[in-house]
mmCIF file of C-alpha atoms in Angstrom:
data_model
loop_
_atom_site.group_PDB
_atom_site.id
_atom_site.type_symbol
_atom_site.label_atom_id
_atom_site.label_comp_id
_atom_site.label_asym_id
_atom_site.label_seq_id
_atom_site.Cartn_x
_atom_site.Cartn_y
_atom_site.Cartn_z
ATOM 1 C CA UNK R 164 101.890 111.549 94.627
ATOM 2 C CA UNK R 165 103.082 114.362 92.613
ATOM 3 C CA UNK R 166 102.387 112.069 89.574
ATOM 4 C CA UNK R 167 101.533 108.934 87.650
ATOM 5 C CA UNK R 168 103.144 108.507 84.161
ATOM 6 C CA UNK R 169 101.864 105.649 81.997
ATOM 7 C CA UNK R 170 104.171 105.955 78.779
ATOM 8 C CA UNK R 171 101.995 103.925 76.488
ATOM 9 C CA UNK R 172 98.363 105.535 75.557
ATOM 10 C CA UNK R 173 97.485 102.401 73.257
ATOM 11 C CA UNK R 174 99.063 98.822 73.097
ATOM 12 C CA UNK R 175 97.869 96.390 70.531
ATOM 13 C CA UNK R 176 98.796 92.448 71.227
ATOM 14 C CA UNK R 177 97.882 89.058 69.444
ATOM 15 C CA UNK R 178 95.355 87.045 71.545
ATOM 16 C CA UNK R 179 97.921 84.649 73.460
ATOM 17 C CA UNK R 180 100.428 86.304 73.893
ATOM 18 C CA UNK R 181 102.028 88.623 76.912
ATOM 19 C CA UNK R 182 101.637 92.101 77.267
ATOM 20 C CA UNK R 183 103.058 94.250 79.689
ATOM 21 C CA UNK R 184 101.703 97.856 80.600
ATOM 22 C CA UNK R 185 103.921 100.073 82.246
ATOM 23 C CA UNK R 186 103.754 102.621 84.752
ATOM 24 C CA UNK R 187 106.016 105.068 86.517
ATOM 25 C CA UNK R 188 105.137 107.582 89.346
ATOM 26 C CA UNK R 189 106.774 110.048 91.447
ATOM 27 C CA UNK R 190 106.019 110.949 95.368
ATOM 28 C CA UNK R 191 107.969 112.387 98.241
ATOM 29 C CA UNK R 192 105.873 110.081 100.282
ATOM 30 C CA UNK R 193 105.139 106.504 100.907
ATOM 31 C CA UNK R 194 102.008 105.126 98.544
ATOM 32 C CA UNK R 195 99.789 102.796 97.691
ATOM 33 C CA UNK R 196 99.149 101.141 94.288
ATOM 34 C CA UNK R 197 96.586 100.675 92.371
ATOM 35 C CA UNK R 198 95.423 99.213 88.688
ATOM 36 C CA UNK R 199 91.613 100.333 87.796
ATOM 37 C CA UNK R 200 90.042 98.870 84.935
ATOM 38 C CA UNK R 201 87.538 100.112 82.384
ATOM 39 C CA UNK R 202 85.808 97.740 80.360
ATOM 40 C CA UNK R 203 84.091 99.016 76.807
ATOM 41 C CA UNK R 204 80.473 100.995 78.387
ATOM 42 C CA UNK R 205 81.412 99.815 82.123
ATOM 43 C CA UNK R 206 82.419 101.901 84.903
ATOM 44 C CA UNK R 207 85.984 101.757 86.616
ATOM 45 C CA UNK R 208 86.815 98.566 88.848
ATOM 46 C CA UNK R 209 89.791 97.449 90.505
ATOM 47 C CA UNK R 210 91.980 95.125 89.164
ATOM 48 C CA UNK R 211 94.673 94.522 92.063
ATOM 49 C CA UNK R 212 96.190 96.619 94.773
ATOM 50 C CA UNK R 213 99.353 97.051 96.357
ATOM 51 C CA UNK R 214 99.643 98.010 100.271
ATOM 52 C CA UNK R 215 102.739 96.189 101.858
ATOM 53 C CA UNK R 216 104.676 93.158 102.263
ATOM 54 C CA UNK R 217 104.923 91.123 98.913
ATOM 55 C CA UNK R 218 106.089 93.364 96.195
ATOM 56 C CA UNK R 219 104.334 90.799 93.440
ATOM 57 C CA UNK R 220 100.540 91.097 93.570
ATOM 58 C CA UNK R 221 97.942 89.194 91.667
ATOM 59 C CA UNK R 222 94.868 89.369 89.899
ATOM 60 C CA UNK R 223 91.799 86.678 89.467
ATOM 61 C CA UNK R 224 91.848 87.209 86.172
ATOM 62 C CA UNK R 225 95.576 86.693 85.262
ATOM 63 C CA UNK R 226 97.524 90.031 85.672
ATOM 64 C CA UNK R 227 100.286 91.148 88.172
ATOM 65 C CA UNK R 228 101.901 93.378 89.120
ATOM 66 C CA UNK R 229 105.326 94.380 90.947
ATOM 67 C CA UNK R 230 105.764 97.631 92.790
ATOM 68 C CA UNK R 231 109.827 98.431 92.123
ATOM 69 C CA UNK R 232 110.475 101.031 94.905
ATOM 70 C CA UNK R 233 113.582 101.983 94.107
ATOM 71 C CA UNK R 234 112.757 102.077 90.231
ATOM 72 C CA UNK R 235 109.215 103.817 91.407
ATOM 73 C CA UNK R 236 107.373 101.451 89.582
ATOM 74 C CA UNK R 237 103.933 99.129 89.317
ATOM 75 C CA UNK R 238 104.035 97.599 85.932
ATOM 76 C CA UNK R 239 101.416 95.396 84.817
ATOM 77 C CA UNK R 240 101.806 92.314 82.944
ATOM 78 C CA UNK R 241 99.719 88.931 81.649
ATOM 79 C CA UNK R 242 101.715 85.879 80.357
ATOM 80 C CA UNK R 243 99.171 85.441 77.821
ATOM 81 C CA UNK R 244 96.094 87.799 76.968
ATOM 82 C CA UNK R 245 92.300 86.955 75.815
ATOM 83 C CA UNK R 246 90.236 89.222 73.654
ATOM 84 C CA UNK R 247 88.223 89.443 77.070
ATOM 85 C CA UNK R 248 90.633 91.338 77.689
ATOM 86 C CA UNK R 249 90.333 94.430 76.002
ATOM 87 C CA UNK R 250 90.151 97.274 77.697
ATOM 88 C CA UNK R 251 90.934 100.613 79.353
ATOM 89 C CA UNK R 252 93.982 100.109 82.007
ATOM 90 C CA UNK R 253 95.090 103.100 84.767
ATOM 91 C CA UNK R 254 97.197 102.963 86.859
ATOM 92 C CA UNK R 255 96.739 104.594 90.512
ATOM 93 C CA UNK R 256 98.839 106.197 93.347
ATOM 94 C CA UNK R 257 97.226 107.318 97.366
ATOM 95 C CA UNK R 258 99.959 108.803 99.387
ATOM 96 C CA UNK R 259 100.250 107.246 103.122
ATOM 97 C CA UNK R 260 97.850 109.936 104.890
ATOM 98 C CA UNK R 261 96.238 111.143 101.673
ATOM 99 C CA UNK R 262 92.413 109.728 100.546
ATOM 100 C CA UNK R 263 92.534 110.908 96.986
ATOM 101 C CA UNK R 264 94.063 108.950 94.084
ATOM 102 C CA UNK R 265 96.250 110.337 91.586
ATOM 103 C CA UNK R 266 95.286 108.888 88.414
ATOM 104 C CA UNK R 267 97.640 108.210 84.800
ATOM 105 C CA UNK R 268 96.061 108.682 81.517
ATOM 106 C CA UNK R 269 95.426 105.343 80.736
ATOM 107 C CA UNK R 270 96.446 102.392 78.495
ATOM 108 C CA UNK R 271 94.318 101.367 75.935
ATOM 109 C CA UNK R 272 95.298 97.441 75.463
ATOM 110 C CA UNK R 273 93.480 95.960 72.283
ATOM 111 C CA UNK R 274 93.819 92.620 71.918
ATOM 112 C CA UNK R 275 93.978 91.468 68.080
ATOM 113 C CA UNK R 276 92.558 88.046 66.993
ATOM 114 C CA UNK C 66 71.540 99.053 95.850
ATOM 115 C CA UNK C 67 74.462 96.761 95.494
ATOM 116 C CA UNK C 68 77.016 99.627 94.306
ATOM 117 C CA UNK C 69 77.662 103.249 93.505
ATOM 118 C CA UNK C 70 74.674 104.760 91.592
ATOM 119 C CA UNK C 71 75.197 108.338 89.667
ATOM 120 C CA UNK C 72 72.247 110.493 88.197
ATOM 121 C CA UNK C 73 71.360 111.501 85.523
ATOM 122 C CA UNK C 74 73.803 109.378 83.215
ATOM 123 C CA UNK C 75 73.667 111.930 80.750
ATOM 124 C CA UNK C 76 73.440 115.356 80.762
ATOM 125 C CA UNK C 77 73.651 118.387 77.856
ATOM 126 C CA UNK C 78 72.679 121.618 79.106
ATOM 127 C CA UNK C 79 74.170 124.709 77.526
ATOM 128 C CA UNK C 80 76.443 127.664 78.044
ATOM 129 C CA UNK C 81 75.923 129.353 81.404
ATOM 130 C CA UNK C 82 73.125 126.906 82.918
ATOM 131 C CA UNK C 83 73.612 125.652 86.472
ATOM 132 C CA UNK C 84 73.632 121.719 86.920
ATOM 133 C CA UNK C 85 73.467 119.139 89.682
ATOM 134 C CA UNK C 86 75.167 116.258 89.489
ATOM 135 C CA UNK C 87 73.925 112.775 92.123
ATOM 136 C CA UNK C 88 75.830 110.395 94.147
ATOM 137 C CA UNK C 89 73.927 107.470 95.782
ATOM 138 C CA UNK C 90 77.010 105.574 98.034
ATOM 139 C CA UNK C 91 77.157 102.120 98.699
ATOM 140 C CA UNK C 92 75.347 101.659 102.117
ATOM 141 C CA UNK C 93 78.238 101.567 105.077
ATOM 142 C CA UNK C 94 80.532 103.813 102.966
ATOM 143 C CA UNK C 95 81.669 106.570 105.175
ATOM 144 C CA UNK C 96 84.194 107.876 102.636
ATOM 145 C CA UNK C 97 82.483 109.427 98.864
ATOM 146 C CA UNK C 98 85.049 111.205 96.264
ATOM 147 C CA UNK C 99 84.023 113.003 92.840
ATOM 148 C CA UNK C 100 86.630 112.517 90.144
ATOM 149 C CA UNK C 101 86.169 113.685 86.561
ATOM 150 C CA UNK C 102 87.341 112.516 83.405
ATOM 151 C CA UNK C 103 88.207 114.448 80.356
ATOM 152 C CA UNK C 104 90.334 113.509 77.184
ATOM 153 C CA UNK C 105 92.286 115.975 77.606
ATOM 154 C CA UNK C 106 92.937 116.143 81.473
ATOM 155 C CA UNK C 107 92.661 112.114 81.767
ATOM 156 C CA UNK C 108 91.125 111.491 85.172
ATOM 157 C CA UNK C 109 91.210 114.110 88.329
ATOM 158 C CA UNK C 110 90.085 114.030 91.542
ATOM 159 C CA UNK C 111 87.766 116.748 92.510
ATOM 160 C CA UNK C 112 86.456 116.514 96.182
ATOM 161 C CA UNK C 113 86.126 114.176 99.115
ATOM 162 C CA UNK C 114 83.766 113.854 101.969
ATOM 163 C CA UNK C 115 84.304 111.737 105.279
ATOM 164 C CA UNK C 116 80.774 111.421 106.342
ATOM 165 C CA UNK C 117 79.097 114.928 105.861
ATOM 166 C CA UNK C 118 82.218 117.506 106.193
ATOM 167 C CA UNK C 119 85.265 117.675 103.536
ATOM 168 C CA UNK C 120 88.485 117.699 104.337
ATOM 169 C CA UNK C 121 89.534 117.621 100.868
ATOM 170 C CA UNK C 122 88.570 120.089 98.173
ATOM 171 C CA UNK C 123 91.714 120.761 96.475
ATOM 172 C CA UNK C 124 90.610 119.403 93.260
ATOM 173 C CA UNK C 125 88.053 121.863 92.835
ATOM 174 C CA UNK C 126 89.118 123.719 89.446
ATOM 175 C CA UNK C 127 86.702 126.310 90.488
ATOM 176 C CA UNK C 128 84.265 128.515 92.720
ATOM 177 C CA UNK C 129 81.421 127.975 89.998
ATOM 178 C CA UNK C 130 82.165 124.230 91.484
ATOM 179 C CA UNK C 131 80.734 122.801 94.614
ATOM 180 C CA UNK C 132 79.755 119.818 96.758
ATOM 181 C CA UNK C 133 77.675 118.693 99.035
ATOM 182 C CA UNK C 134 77.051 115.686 101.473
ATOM 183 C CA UNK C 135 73.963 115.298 103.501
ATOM 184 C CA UNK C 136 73.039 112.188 106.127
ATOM 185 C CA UNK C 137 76.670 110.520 105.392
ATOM 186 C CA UNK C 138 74.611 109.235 102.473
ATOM 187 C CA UNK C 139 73.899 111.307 99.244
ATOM 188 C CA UNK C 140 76.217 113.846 97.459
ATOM 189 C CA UNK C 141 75.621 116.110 95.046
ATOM 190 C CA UNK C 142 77.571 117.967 92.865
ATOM 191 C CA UNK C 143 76.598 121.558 91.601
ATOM 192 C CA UNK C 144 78.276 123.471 88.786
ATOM 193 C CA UNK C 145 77.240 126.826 88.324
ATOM 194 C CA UNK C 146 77.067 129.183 85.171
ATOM 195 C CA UNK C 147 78.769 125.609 83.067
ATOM 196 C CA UNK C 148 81.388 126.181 80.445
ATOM 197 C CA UNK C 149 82.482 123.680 77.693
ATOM 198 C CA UNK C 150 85.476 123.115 79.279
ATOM 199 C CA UNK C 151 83.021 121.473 82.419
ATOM 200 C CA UNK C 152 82.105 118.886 79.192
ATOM 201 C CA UNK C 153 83.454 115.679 80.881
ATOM 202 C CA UNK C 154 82.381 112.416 82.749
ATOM 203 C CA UNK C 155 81.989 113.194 86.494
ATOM 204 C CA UNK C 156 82.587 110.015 88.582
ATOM 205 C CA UNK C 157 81.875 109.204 91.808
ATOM 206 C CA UNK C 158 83.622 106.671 94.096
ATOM 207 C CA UNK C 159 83.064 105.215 97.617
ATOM 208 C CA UNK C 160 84.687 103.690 100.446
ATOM 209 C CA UNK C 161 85.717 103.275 103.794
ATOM 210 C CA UNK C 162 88.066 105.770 104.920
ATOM 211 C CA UNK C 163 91.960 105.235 104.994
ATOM 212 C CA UNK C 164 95.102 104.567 102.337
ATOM 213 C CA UNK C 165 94.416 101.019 102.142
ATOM 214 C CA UNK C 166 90.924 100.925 101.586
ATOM 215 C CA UNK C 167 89.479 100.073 97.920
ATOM 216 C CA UNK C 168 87.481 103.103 96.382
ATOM 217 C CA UNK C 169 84.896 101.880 94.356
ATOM 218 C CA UNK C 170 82.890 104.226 91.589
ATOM 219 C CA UNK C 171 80.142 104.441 89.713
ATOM 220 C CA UNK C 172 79.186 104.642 86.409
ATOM 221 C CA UNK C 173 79.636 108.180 86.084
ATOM 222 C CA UNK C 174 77.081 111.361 84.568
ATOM 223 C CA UNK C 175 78.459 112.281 81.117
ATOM 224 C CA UNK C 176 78.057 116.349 80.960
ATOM 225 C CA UNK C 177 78.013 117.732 77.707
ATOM 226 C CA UNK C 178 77.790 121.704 77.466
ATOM 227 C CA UNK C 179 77.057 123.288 74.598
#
């Protein structure tokens, strides 16, 4: 992937309520998908993954997300957030054939009581 | 160990000092990338190894930086003659090779050069 553009470098929401975090990315190529999370002092884990077939992918903890190929997108979104929530959100991009990932700069979603 | 260790977890050293940098994989991992994250550069891949050899090292920024991967097992990361611009969180990830596979990374080594 050339790039991975995530707009929004901080998003504050009520506890309850939906958020959605977007991102936008640009490749000549086929790709993967990819949200990472970063938790307050914790180290980066995945949060759900797109390869193929169903375009709407799922979390345990809540989130999806829907790869739009012809908008090039993989937003993330929650119907309804927790304060467990808060955290550091990035979104991810692997070219078919490529190992590395090509990272965004991150959301910061801060969930307000 | 159950995941990705990284050593030391924090490291100042100053102006022109060489430092290495430690990657213990997750056991079965064939694949091991180095990433590093910076405020201003957000989060960049460095390097990556498929067992010992790398076909990878475009991230590189530059020849004071280099890798290494011995037994398919540990990696180490060396910069040489360190600059404040190296100041950054190195990460290190692990996996089994191919597109599809999940890279999973450890809890970094915070370098601060002063």
């Amino acid at each position: 992937a050339q790039s991975v553009t995530q707009l929004d470098s901080q998003v504050p929401v009520f506890e309850e309520a939906p958020v959605e975090l977007r991102c936008n990315y640009s490749s000549s190529v086929s790709v993967y998908l990819f949200w990472y999370v970063q938790y307050p002092n914790q180290g980066l884990q995945l949060l759900l993954k797109y390869l193929s077939g169903s375009t709407l992918v799922e979390s345990i903890n809540g989130f999806e997300a829907e790869f739009n190929k012809s908008q090039t997108s993989f937003h993330l979104r929650k119907p309804s957030v927790h304060i467990s929530d808060t955290a550091e959100y990035f979104c991810a991009v692997r070219d078919f054939g490529n190992e590395k990932l090509t990272f965004g700069t991150g959301t910061r979603l801060t969930i307000i009581p | 160990g159950a995941g990705v260790s990284q050593s030391p977890s924090n490291k100042v050293t100053e102006k022109g000092k060489d430092v290495e940098l430690r990657c213990d994989p997750i056991s079965g991992h064939t694949a091991l990338y180095w990433y590093r994250q910076s405020l201003g550069q957000g989060l960049e891949f460095l390097i990556y190894f498929q067992g010992n050899s790398a076909p990878d090292k475009s991230g590189l920024p530059s020849d004071r930086f280099s890798a290494e991967r011995t037994g398919g097992s540990v990696s180490t990361l060396t910069i040489q003659r360190t600059q404040q611009e190296d100041s950054a969180v190195y990460l290190c990830a692990t996996g089994l090779a191919g597109g599809q596979e999940t890279q999973y990374f450890g809890p970094g080594t915070r370098l601060l050069v002063l």
